[in-house]
Coordinates of C-alpha atoms in Angstrom, one line a residue:
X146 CA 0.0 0.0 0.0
X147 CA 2.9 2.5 0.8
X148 CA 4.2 1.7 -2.8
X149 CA 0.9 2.3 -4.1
X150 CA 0.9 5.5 -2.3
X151 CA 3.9 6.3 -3.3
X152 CA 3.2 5.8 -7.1
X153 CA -0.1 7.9 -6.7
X154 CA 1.5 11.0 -4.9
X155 CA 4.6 11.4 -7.1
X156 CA 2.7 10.7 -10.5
X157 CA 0.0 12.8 -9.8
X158 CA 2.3 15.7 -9.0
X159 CA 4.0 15.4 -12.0
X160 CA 0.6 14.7 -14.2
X161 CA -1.2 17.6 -12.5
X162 CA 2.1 20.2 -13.0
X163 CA 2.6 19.0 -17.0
X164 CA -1.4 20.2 -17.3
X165 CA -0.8 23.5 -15.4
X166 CA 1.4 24.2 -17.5
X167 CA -0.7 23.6 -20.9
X168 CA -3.3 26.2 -18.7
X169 CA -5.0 23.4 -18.0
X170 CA -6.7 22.1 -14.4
X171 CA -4.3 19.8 -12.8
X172 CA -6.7 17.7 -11.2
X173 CA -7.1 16.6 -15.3
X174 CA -3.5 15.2 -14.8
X175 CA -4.7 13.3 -11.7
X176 CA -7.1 11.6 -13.6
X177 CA -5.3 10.5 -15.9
X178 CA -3.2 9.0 -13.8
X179 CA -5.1 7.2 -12.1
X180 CA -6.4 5.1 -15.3
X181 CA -2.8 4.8 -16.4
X182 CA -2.0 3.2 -12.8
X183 CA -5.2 1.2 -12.1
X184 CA -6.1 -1.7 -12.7
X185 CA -7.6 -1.7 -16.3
X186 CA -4.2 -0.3 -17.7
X187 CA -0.6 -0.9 -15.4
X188 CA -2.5 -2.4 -12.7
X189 CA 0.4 -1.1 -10.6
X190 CA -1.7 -0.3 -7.6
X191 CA -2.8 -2.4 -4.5
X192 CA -6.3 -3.4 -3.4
X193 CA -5.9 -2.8 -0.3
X194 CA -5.7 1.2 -1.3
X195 CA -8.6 1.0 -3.8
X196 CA -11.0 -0.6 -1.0
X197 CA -10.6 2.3 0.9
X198 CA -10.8 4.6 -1.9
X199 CA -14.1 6.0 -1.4
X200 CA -13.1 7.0 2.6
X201 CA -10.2 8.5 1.1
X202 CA -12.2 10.4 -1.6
X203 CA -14.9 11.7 1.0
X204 CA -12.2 13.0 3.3
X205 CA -11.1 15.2 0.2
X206 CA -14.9 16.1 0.5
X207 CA -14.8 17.3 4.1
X208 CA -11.8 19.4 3.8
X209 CA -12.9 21.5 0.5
X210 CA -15.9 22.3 2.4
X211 CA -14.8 23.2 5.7
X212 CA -12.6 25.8 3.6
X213 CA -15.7 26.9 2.2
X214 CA -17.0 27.5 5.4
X215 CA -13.9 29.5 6.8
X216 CA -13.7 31.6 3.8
X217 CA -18.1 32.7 3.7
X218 CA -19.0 35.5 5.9
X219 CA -22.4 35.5 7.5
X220 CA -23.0 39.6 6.7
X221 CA -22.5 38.2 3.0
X222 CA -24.5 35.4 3.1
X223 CA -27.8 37.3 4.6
X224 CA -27.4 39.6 1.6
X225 CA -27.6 37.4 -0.9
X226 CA -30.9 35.4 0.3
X227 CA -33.1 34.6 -2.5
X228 CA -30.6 33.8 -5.0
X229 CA -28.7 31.8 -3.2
X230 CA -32.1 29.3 -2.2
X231 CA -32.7 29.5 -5.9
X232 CA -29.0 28.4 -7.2
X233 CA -29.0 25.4 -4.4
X234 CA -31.1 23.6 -6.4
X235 CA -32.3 24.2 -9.4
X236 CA -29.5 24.5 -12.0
X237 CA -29.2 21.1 -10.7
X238 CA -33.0 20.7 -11.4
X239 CA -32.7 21.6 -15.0
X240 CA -30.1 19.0 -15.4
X241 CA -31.7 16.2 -14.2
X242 CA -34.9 16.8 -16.2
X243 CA -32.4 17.3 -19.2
X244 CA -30.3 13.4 -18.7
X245 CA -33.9 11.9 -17.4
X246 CA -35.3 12.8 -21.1
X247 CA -32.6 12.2 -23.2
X248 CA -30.5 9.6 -22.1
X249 CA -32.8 6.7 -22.7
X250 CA -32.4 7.7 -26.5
X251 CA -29.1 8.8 -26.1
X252 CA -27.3 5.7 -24.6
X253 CA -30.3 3.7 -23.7
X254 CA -30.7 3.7 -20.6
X255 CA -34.1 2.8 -18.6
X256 CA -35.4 6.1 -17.1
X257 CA -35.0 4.9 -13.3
X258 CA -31.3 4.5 -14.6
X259 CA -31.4 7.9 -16.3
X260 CA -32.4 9.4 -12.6
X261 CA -29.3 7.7 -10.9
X262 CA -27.1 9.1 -13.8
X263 CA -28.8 12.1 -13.6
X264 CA -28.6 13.4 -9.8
X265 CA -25.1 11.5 -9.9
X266 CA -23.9 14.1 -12.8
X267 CA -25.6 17.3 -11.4
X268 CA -23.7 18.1 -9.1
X269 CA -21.0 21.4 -9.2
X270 CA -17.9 20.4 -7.7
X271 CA -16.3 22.4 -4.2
X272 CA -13.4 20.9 -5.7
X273 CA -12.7 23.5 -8.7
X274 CA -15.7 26.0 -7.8
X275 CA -14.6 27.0 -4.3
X276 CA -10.4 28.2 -4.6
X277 CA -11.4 30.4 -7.3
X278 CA -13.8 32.1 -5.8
X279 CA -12.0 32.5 -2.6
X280 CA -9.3 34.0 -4.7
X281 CA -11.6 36.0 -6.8
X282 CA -13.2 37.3 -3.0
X283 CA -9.4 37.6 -1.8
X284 CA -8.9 40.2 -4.9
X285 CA -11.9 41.7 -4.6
X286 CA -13.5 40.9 -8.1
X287 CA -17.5 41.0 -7.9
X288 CA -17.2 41.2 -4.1
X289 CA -19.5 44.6 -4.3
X290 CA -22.6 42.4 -5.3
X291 CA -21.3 39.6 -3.7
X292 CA -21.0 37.3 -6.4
X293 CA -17.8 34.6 -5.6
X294 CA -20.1 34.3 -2.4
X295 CA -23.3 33.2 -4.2
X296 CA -21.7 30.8 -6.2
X297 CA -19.6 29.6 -3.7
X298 CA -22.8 29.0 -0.6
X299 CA -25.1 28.0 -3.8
X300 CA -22.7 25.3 -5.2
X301 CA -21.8 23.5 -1.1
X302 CA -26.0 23.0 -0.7
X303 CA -26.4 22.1 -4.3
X304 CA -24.1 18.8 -3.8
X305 CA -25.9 18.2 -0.7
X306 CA -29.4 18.3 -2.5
X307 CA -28.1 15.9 -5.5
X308 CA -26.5 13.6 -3.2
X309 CA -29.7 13.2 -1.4
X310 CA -31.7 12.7 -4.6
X311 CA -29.0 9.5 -5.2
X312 CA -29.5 8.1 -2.5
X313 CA -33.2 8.1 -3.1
X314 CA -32.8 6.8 -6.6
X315 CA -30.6 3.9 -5.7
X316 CA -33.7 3.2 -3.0
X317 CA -35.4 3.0 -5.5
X318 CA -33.4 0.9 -8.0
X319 CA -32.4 -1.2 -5.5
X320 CA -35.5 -2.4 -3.1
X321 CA -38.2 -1.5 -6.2
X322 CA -39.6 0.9 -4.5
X323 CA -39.8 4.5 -3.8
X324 CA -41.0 6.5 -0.5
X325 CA -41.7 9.7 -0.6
X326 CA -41.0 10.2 2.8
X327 CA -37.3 9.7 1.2
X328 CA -37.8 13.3 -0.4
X329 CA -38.0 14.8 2.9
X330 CA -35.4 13.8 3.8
X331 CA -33.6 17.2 1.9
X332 CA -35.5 19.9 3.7
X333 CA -34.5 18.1 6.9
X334 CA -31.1 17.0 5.8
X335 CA -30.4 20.8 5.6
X336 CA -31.8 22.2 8.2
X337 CA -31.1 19.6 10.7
X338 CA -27.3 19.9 8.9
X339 CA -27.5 23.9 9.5
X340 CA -28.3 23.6 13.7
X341 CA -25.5 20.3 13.7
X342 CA -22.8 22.9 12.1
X343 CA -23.7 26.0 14.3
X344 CA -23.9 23.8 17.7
X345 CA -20.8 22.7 16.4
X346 CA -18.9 25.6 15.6
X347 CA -20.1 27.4 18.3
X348 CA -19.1 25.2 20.7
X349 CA -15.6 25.0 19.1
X350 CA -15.4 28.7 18.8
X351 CA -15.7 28.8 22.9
X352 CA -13.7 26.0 23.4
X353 CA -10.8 27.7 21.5
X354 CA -11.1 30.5 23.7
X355 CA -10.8 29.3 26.7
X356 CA -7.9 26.8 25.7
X357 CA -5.0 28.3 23.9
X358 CA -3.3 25.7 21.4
X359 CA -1.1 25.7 18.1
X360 CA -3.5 26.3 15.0
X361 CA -2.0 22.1 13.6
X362 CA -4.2 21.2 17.2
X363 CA -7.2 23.0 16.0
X364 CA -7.1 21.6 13.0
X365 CA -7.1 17.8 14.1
X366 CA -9.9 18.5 16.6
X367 CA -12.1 20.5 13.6
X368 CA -11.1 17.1 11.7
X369 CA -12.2 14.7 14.4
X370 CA -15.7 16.3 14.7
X371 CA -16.2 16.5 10.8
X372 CA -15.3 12.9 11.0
X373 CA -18.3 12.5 13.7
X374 CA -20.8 14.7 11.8
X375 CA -20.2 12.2 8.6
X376 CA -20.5 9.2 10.7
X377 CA -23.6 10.4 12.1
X378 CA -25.4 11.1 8.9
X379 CA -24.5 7.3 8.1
X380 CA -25.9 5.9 11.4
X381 CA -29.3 7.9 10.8
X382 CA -29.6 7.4 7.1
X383 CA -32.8 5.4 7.6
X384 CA -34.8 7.2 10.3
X385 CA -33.9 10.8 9.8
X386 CA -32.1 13.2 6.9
X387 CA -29.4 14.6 8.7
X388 CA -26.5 16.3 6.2
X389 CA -23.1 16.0 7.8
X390 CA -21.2 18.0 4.7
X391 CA -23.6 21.1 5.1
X392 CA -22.9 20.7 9.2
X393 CA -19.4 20.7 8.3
X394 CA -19.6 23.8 5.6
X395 CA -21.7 25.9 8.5
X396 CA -19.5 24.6 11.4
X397 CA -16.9 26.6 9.5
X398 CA -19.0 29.7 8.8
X399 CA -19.8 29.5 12.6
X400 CA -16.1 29.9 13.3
X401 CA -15.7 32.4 11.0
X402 CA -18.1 34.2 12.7
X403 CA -17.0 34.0 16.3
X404 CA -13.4 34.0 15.7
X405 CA -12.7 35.8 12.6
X406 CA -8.9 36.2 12.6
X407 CA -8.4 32.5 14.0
X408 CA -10.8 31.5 10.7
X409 CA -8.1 33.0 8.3
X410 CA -5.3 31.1 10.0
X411 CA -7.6 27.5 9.9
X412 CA -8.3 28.0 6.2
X413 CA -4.5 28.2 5.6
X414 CA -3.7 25.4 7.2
X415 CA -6.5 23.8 5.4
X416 CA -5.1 25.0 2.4
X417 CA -2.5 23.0 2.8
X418 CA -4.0 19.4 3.6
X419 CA -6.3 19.8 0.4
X420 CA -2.7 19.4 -1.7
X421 CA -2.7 15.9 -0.5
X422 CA -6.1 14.9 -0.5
X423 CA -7.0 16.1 -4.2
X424 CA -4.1 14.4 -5.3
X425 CA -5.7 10.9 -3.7
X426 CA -9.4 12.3 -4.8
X427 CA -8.4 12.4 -8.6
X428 CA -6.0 9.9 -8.9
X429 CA -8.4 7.4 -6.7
X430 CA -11.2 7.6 -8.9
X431 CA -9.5 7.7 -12.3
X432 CA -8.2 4.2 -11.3
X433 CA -12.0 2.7 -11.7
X434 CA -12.3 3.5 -15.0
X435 CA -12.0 1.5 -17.9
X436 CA -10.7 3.2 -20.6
X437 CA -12.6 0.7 -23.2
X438 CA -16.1 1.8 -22.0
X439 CA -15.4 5.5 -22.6
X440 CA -15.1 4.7 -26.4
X441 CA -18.1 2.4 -25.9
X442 CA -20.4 5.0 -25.3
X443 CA -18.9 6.8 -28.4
X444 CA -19.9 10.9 -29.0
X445 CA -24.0 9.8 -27.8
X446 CA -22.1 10.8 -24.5
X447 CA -20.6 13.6 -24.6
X448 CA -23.5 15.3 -26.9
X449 CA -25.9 14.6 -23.8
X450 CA -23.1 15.9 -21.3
X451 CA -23.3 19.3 -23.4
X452 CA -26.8 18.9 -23.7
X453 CA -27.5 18.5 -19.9
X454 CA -24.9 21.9 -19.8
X455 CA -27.3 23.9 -21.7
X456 CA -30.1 23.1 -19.6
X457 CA -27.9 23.9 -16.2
X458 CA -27.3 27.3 -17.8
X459 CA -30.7 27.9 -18.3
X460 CA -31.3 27.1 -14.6
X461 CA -28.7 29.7 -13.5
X462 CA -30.8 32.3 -15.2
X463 CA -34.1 31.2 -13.7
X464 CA -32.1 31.5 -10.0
X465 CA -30.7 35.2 -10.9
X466 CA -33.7 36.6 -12.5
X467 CA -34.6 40.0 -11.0
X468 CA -31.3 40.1 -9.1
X469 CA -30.2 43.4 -10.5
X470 CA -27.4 41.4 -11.8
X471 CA -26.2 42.8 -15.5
X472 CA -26.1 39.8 -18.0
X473 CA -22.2 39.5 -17.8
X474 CA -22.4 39.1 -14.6
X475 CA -25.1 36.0 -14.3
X476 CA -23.2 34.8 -17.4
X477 CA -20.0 34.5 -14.9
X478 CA -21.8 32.7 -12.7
X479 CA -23.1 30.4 -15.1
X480 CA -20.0 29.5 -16.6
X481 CA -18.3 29.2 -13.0
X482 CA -21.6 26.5 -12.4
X483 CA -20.3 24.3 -15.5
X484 CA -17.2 22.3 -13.9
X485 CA -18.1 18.6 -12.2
X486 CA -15.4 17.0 -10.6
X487 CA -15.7 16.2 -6.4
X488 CA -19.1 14.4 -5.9
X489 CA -18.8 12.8 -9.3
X490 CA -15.7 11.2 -7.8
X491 CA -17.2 10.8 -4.7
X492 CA -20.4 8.9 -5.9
X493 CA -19.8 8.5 -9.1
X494 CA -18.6 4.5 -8.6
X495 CA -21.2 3.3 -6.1
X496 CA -24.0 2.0 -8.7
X497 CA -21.4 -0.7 -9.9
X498 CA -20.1 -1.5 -6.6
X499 CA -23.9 -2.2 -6.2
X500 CA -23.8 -4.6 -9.1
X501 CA -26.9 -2.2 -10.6
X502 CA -26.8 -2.8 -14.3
X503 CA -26.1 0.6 -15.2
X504 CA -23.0 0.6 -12.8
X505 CA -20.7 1.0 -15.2
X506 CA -22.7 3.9 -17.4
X507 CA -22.8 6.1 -14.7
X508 CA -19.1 5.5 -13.2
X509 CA -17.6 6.2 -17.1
X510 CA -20.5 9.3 -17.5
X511 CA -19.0 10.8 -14.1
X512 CA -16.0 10.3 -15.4
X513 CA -16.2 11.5 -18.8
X514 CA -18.1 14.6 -17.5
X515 CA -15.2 15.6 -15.1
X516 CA -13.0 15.1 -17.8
X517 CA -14.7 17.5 -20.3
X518 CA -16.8 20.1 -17.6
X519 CA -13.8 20.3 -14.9
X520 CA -11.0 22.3 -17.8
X521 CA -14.0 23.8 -19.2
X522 CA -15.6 25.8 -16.2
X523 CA -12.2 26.3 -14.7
X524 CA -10.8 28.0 -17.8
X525 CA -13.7 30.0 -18.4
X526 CA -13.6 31.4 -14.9
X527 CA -10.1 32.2 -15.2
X528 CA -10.3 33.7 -18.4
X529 CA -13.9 35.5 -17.9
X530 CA -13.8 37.0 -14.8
X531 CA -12.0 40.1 -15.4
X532 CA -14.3 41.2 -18.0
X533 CA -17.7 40.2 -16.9
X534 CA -17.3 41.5 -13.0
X535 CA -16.0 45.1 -11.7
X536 CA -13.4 44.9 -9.1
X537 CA -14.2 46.3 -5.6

């Protein structure tokens, strides 16, 4: 396993620097390392690290978004309101309705299989969305209408809604049937997630005052209880939504809250650990996919990834209508909406580790749509932003 390790840190450092330098998104690199080194190409890593690849991969999870949390500021967040509530879910919406339609004609697909693919797809990724919009917030670039904001709290509680829509659909797939009482489990997944994270932070924020320790302590401690708040959404799953990655994102804004200046040293250090943990994200998941099934689906694929785009798009100008937003500006958000990459890593593999029939659809769709949507949104961003927003 430390070989394996080994192989996975050094390659992926290397992959992910040759892409940065072509101006493209290293976790691209990553990727395609991990399908060189798994198992359907080299097979030059161990089992032992690919069966605990998905704890691995949500760890990666649980850092981006306590960043996010750090780096939001309540003041912002209570200005922005409606927009917000409207970006949460329904570019993701617009999506689904979009793969649910077409993909049965598309790749041919059953349509309960086009709803797993669908809500496993919709998801924006914390993983490419959030560091550039805490470095567009850190320059001061659409910070006077709050804009890196929006994206940024809209894109954490839209993973959290498509995550819960899985899990319904596999229900579903799975057992043959469907509860209803399933779909309530995302109002309270979010608000039970909301008063979890603020008990949390709060707490902590006290704590940290009263004992004085190195910020590396804090850090393990803020680990330890994310690690609880993920565990806990597991043990309830059946009785009660309870969302451990928004308690997680909102134990952060809680600390940000109550001990601003400590907040800003945390998200350094957290800064940090997410070099690592991308690196084993990326390269992780890349090593499930088989490179022959990619060029089994052929371009049906990729036409109903762009399709499914176009519909997103459209969603993100539904959630900012009558926003007093110019059109540049919703167009920057809706380009900074496009890139998949974190949850379609995270989730992406579980249908075949199911044995559901369209296991393998959905893990190479994921795939295929980090590969194309992840450089895509992440060079429009970079390339956009200074023409359609107004620096502060």
């Amino acid at each position: 396993m430390l070989f394996s390790l080994a192989l996975v840190f050094i390659f992926g450092l290397v992959f992910g620097f040759c892409f940065q330098k072509l101006r493209l998104p290293s976790l691209i690199g990553m990727i395609l390392t991990g399908i060189i080194l798994g198992p359907h190409v080299l097979n030059l890593l161990d089992d032992t690290i690919l069966l605990v690849s998905p704890d691995l991969r949500k760890l990666a999870l649980i850092i981006i978004l306590t960043r996010a949390g750090l780096s939001l500021n309540v003041k912002d967040l209570k200005k922005i309101g409606r927009p917000a509530f409207l970006m949460s879910f329904l570019p993701a919406s617009f999506e689904m309705i979009a793969i649910i339609l077409f993909a049965p004609s598309f790749i041919g697909l059953s349509h309960l299989d086009s709803a797993i693919l669908a809500s496993a797809l919709a998801a924006v990724s914390p993983a490419v969305v959030v560091p550039r919009m805490i470095k567009l917030m850190e320059k001061g670039w659409g910070t006077d209408k709050n804009i890196p904001q929006l994206v940024m709290a809209g894109a954490s509680v839209d993973d959290v809604y498509v995550i819960v829509l899985f899990t319904a659909f596999l229900g579903l797939s799975s057992t043959g049937s469907f509860s209803f009482s399933s779909l309530l489990r995302i109002p309270s997944s979010i608000i039970l997630g909301i008063i979890g994270g603020v008990f949390c932070g709060y707490f902590l924020s006290k704590f940290f005052l009263f004992f004085h320790m190195r910020d590396s302590i804090k850090v393990i401690i803020i680990l330890s209880i994310s690690f609880f708040l993920v565990s806990l959404e597991d043990a309830v799953a059946g009785s009660i939504g309870f969302s451990g990655l928004i308690a997680i994102m909102v134990m952060g804004i809680t600390l940000s809250r109550f001990l601003p200046i400590a907040a800003k040293r945390l998200n350094i250090k957290y800064s940090k650990l997410w070099i690592a943990s991308e690196l084993l994200l990326f390269v992780l998941v890349g090593s499930c996919v088989d490179p022959e099934y990619i060029f089994f689906l052929g371009p049906s694929a990729l036409v109903l990834i762009i399709i499914s785009l176009l519909f997103r798009i459209a969603g993100v100008w539904v959630s900012l209508s009558k926003t007093g937003l110019k059109p540049k500006e919703k167009l920057f958000c809706a380009l900074s909406y496009i890139p998949k990459a974190t949850v379609q890593a995270a989730i992406g593999s579980v249908p075949l580790s199911m044995g559901l029939s369209c296991g393998s659809v959905v893990l190479t769709m994921s795939v295929l749509a980090i590969l194309l949507t992840a450089p895509l949104g992440a060079i429009l961003t970079d390339l956009t932003y200074s023409r359609l927003l107004c620096k502060n």
